[in-house]
mmCIF file of C-alpha atoms in Angstrom:
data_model
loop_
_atom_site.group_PDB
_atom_site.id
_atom_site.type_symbol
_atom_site.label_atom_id
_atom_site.label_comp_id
_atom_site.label_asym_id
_atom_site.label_seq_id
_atom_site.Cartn_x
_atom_site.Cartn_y
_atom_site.Cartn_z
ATOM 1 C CA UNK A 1 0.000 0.000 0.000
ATOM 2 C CA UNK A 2 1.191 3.971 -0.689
ATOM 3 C CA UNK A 3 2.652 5.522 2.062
ATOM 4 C CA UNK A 4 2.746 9.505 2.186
ATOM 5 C CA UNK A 5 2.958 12.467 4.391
ATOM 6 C CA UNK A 6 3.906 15.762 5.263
ATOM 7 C CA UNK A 7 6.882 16.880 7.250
ATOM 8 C CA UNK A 8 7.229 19.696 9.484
ATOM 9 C CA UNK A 9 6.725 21.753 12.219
ATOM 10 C CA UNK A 10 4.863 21.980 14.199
ATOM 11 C CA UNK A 11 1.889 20.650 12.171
ATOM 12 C CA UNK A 12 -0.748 21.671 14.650
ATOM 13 C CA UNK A 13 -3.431 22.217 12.142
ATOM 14 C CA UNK A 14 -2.993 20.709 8.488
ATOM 15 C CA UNK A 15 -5.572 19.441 5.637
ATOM 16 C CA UNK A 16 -2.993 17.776 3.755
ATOM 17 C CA UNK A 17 -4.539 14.388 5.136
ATOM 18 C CA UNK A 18 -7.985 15.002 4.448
ATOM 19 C CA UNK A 19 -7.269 16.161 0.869
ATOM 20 C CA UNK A 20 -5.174 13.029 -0.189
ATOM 21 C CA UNK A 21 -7.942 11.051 1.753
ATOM 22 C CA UNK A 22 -10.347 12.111 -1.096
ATOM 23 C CA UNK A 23 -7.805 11.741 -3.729
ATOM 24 C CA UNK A 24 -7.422 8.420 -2.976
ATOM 25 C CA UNK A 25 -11.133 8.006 -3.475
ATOM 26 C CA UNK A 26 -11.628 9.558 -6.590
ATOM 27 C CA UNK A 27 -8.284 7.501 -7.837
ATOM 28 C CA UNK A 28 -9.420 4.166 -6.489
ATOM 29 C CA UNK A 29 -5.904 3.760 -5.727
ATOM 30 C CA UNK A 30 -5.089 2.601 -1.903
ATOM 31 C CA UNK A 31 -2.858 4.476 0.827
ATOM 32 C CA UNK A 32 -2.450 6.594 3.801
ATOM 33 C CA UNK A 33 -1.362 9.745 4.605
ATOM 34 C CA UNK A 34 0.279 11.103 7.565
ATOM 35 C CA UNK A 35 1.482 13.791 9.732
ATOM 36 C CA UNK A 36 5.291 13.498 10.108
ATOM 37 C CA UNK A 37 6.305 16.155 12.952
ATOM 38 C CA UNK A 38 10.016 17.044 13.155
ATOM 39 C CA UNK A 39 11.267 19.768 14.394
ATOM 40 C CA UNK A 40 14.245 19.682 13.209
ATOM 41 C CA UNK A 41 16.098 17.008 10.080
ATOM 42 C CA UNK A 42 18.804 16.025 9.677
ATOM 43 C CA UNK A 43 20.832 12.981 7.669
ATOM 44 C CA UNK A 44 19.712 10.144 10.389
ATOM 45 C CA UNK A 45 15.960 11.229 10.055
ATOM 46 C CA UNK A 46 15.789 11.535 6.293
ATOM 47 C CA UNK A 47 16.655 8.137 6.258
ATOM 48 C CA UNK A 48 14.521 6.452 8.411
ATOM 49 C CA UNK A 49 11.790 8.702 6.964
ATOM 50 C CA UNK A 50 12.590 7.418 3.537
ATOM 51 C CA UNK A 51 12.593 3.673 4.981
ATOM 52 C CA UNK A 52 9.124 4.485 5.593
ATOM 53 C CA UNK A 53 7.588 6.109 3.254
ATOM 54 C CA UNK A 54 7.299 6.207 -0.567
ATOM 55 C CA UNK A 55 6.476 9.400 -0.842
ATOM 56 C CA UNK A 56 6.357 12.925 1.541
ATOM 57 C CA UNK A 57 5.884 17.099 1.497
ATOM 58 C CA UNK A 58 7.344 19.201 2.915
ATOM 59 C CA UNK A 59 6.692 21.800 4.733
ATOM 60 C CA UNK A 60 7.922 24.878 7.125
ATOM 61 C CA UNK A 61 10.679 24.744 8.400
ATOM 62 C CA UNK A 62 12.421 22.029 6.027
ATOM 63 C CA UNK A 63 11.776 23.119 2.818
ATOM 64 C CA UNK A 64 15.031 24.322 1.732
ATOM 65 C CA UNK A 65 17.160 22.190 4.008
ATOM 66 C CA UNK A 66 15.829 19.449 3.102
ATOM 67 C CA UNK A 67 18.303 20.109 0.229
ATOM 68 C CA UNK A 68 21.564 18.992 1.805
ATOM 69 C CA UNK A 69 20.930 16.477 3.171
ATOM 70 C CA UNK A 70 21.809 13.409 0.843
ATOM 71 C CA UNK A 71 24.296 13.973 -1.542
ATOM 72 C CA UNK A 72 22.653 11.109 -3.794
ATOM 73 C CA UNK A 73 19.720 13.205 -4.320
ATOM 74 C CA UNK A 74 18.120 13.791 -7.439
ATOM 75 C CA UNK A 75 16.876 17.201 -7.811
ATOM 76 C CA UNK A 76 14.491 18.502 -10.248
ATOM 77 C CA UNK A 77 14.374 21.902 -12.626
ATOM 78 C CA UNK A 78 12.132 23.375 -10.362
ATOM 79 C CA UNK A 79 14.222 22.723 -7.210
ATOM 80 C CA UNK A 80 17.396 23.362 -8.413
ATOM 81 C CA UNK A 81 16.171 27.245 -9.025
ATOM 82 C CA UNK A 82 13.895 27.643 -6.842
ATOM 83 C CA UNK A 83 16.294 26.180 -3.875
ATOM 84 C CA UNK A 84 13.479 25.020 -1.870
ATOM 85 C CA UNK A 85 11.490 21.291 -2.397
ATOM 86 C CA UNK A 86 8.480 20.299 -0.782
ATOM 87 C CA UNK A 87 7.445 16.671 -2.314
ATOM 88 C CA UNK A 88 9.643 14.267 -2.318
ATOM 89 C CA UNK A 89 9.567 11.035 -4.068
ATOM 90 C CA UNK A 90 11.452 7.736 -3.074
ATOM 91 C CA UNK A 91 12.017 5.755 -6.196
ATOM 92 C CA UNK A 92 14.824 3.078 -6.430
ATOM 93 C CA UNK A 93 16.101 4.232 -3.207
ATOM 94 C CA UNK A 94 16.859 7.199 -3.917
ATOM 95 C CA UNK A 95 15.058 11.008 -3.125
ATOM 96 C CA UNK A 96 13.864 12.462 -6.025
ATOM 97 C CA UNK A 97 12.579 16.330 -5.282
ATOM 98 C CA UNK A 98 10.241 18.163 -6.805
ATOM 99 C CA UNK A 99 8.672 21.537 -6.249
ATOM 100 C CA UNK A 100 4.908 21.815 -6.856
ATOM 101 C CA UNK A 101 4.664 25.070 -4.646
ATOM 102 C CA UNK A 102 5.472 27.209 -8.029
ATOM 103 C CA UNK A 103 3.012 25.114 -10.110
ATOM 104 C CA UNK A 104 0.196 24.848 -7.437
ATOM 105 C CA UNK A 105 0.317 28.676 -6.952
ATOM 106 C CA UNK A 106 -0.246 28.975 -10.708
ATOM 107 C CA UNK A 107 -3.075 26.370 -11.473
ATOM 108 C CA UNK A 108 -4.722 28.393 -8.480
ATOM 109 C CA UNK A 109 -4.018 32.271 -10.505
ATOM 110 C CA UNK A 110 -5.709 30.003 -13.571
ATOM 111 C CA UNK A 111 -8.557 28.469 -11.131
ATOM 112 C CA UNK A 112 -9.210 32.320 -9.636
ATOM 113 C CA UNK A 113 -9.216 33.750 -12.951
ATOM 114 C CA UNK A 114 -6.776 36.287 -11.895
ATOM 115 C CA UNK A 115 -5.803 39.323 -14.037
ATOM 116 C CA UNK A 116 -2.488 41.415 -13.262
ATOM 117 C CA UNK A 117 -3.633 44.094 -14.627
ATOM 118 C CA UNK A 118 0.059 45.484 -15.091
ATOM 119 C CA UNK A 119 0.544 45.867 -11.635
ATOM 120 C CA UNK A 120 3.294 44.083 -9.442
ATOM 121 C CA UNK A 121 3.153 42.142 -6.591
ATOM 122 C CA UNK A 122 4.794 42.691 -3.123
ATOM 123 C CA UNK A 123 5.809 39.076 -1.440
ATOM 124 C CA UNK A 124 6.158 39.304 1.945
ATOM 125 C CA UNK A 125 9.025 36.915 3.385
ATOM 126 C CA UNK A 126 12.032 34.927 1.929
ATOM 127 C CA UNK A 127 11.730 31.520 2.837
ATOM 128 C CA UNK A 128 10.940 28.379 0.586
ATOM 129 C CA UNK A 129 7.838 29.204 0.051
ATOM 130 C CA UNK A 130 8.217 32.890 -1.236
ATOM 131 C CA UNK A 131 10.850 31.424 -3.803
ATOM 132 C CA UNK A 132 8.129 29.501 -4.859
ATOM 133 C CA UNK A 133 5.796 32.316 -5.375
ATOM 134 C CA UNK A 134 8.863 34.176 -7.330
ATOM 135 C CA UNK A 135 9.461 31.764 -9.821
ATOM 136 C CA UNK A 136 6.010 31.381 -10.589
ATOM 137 C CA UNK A 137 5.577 35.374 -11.211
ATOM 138 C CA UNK A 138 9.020 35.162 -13.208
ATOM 139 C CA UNK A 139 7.308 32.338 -15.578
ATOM 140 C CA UNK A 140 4.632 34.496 -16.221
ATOM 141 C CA UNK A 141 6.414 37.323 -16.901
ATOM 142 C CA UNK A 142 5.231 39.481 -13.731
ATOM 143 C CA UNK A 143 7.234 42.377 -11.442
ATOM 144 C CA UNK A 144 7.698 40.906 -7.948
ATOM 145 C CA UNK A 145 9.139 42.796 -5.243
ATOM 146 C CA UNK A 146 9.931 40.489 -1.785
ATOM 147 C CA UNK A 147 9.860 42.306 1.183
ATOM 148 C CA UNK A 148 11.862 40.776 4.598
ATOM 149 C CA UNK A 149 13.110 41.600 8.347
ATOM 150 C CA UNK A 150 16.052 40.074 7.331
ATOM 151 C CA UNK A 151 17.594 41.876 3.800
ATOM 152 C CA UNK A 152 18.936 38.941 1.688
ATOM 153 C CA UNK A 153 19.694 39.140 -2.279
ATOM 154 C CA UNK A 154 16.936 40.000 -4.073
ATOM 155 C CA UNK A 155 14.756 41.684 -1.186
ATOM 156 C CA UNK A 156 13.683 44.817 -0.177
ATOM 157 C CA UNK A 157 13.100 45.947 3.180
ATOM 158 C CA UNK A 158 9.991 47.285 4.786
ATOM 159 C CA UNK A 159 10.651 50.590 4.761
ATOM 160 C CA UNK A 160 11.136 50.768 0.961
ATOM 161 C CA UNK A 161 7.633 49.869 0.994
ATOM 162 C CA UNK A 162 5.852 52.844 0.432
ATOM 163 C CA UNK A 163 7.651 54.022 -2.505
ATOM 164 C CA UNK A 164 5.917 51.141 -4.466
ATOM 165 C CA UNK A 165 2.565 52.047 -2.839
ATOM 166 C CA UNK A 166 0.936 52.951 -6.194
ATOM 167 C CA UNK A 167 2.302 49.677 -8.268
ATOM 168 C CA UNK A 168 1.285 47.023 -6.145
ATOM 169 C CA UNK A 169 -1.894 44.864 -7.548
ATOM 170 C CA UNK A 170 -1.578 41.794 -5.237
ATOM 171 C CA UNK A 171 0.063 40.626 -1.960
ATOM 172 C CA UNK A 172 0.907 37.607 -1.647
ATOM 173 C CA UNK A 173 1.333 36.629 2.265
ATOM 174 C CA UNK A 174 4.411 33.811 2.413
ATOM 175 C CA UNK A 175 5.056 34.789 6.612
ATOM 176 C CA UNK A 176 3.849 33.015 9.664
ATOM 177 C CA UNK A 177 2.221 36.333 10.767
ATOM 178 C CA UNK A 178 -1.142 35.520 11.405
ATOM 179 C CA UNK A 179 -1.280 31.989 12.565
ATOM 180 C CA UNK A 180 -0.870 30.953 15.878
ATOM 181 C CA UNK A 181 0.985 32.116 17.620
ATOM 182 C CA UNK A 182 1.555 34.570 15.751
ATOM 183 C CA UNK A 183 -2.539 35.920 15.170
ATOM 184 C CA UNK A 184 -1.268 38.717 17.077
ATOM 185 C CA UNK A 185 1.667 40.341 14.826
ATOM 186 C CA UNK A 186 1.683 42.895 12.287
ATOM 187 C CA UNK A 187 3.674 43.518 9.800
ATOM 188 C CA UNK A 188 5.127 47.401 9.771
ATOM 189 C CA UNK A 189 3.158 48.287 6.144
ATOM 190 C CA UNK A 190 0.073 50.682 6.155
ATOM 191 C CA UNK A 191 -2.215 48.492 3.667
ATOM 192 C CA UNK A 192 -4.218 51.622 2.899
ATOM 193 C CA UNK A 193 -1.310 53.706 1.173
ATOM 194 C CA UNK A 194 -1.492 51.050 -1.495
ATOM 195 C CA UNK A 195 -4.135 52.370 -3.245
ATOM 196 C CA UNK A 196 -4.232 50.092 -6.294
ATOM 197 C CA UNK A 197 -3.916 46.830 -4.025
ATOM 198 C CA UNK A 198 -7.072 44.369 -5.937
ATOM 199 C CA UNK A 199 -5.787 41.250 -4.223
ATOM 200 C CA UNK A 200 -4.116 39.646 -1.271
ATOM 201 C CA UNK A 201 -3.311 36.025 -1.106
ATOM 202 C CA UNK A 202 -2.462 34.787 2.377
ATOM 203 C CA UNK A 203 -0.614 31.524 2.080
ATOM 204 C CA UNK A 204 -1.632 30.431 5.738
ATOM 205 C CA UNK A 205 -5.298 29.246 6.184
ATOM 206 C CA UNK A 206 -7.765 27.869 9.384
ATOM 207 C CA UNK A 207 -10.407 29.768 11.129
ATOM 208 C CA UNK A 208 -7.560 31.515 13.452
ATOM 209 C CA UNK A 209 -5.499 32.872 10.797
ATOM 210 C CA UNK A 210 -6.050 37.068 11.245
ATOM 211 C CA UNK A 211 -3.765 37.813 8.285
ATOM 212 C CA UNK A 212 -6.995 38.702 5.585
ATOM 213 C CA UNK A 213 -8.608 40.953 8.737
ATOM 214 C CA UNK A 214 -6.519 43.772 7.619
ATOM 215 C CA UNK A 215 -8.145 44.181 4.352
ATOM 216 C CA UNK A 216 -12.157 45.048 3.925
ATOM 217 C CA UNK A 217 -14.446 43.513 1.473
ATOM 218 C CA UNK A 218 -13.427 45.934 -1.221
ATOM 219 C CA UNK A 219 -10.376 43.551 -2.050
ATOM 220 C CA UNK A 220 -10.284 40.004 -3.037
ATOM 221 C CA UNK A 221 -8.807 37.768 -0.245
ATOM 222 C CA UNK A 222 -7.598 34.363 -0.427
ATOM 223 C CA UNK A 223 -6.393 32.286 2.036
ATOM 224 C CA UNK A 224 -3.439 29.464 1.067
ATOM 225 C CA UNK A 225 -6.064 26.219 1.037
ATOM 226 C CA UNK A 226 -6.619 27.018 -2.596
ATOM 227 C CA UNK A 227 -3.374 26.965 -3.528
ATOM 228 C CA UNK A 228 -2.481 23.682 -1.073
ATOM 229 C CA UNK A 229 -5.146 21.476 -2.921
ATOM 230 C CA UNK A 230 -3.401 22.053 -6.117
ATOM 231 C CA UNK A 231 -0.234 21.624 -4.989
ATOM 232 C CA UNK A 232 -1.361 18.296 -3.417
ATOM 233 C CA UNK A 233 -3.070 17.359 -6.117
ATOM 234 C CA UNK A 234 0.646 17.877 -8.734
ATOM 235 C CA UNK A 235 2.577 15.764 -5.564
ATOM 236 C CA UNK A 236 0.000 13.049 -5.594
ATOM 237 C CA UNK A 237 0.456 12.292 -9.457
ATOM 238 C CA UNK A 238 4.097 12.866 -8.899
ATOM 239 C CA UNK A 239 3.946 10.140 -6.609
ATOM 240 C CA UNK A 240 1.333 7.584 -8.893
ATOM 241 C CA UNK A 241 1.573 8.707 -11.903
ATOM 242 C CA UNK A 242 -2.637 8.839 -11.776
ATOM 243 C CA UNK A 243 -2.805 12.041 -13.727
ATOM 244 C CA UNK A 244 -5.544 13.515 -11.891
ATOM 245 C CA UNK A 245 -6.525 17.328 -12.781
ATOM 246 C CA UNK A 246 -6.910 19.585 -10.888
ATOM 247 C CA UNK A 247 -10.713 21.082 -12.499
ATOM 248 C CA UNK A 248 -11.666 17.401 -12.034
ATOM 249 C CA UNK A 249 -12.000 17.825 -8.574
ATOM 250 C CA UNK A 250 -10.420 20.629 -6.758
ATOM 251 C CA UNK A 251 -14.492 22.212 -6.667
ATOM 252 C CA UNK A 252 -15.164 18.827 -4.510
ATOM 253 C CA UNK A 253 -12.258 19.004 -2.216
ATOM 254 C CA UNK A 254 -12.835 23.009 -1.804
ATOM 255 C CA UNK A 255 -15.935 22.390 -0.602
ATOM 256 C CA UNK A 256 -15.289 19.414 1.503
ATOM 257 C CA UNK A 257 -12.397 21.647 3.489
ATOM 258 C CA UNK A 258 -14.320 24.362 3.745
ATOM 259 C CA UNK A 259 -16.979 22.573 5.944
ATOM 260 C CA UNK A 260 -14.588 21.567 8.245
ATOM 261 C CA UNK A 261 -13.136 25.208 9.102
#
């Protein structure tokens, strides 16, 4: 029988289950998924992880070092420029990664029916999942600007923030700020000096997220369970190959999640 999870930390309140749950149904194919909580990884827990499992996510914190951690590795376009994986397949022995953040976050812009309108998008944070989001924006071709505490290559900082108050069209929310327990924190941006903001995307999601409260009804707001059912959907054909898409049923599981906020 398939045997896949999700690691990470701390895993306190994840659908990933539930969604593979009903892929399996709709596949007719049989397996389990599971939550695999690990603080932190390192070369003696990918390997009894992979002993165990054929296939896994990833999530925060491990996405990108996950990427060091066995030289034997075989690492995928995606991964290899994005620098962050979060499925990983075990095939022949050996760790095959894959990124289906970038893809997932695009099959959900198609799914939303979203329009750019020529304006550019502020990403808050630089971890694995914000490189994600870049890539994606640099395949289609859109200005991204990623904002961080912590100035890195490539990033901005807050404060340069309001000199792009007029170009931004979408925010896309990569941070833990807004999930437990961090519901609390704000960011240091005034969301009402960007005047031409049409859409935020927070990538966290769960009836305690606050993130979206700081925006009214006048914007579009969209928490990250979108894009995680399409990402799970791209790891679970990575994994069997049962080239499921994604307008075949990501209405179904949508729905299905969204009872169970």
């Amino acid at each position: 029988m398939n045997k896949f999870g999700v690691l990470g930390w701390p895993l306190t309140n994840t659908f990933s289950p539930q969604i593979h749950e009903l892929l399996f149904v709709h596949t007719g194919i049989k397996g389990s998924y599971t939550s695999i909580r690990e603080e932190n990884i390192n070369q003696e827990t990918i390997l009894k992880i992979n002993q165990g499992f054929h296939g896994y996510n990833i999530t925060i914190p491990h996405k990108e070092k996950i990427l060091n951690l066995d030289n034997s590795a075989i690492l995928s376009k995606s991964v290899l420029e994005i620098g962050a994986c979060n499925t990983v397949l075990i095939k022949n022995s050996r760790m095959h990664l894959f990124n289906t953040d970038f893809s997932g976050f695009m099959d959900f812009l198609d799914l939303i029916d979203h329009n750019f309108n020529n304006k550019e998008v502020l990403i808050l944070g630089s971890g694995g999942s914000s490189k994600a989001i870049a890539y994606s924006l640099k395949l289609l071709n859109i200005k991204y600007h990623i904002v961080s505490r912590s100035l890195r290559d490539n990033t901005i900082s807050y404060n340069d923030v309001p000199n792009l108050s007029s170009k931004i069209g979408m925010v896309v929310n990569t941070t833990p700020v807004g999930m437990p327990p961090y519901e609390n924190a704000e960011l240091p941006i005034k969301w009402h000096e960007l005047v031409n903001l049409q859409t935020v995307i927070n990538l966290g999601y769960g009836p305690e997220n606050t993130f979206l409260n700081n925006f009214d009804d006048s914007i579009l707001k969209y928490d990250g369970l979108g894009m995680l059912i399409c990402q799970a959907i791209e790891s679970f054909n990575i994994w069997t190959s049962a080239a499921v898409s994604t307008s075949s049923i990501y209405g179904e599981v949508l729905n299905k999640l969204e009872g169970e906020k």
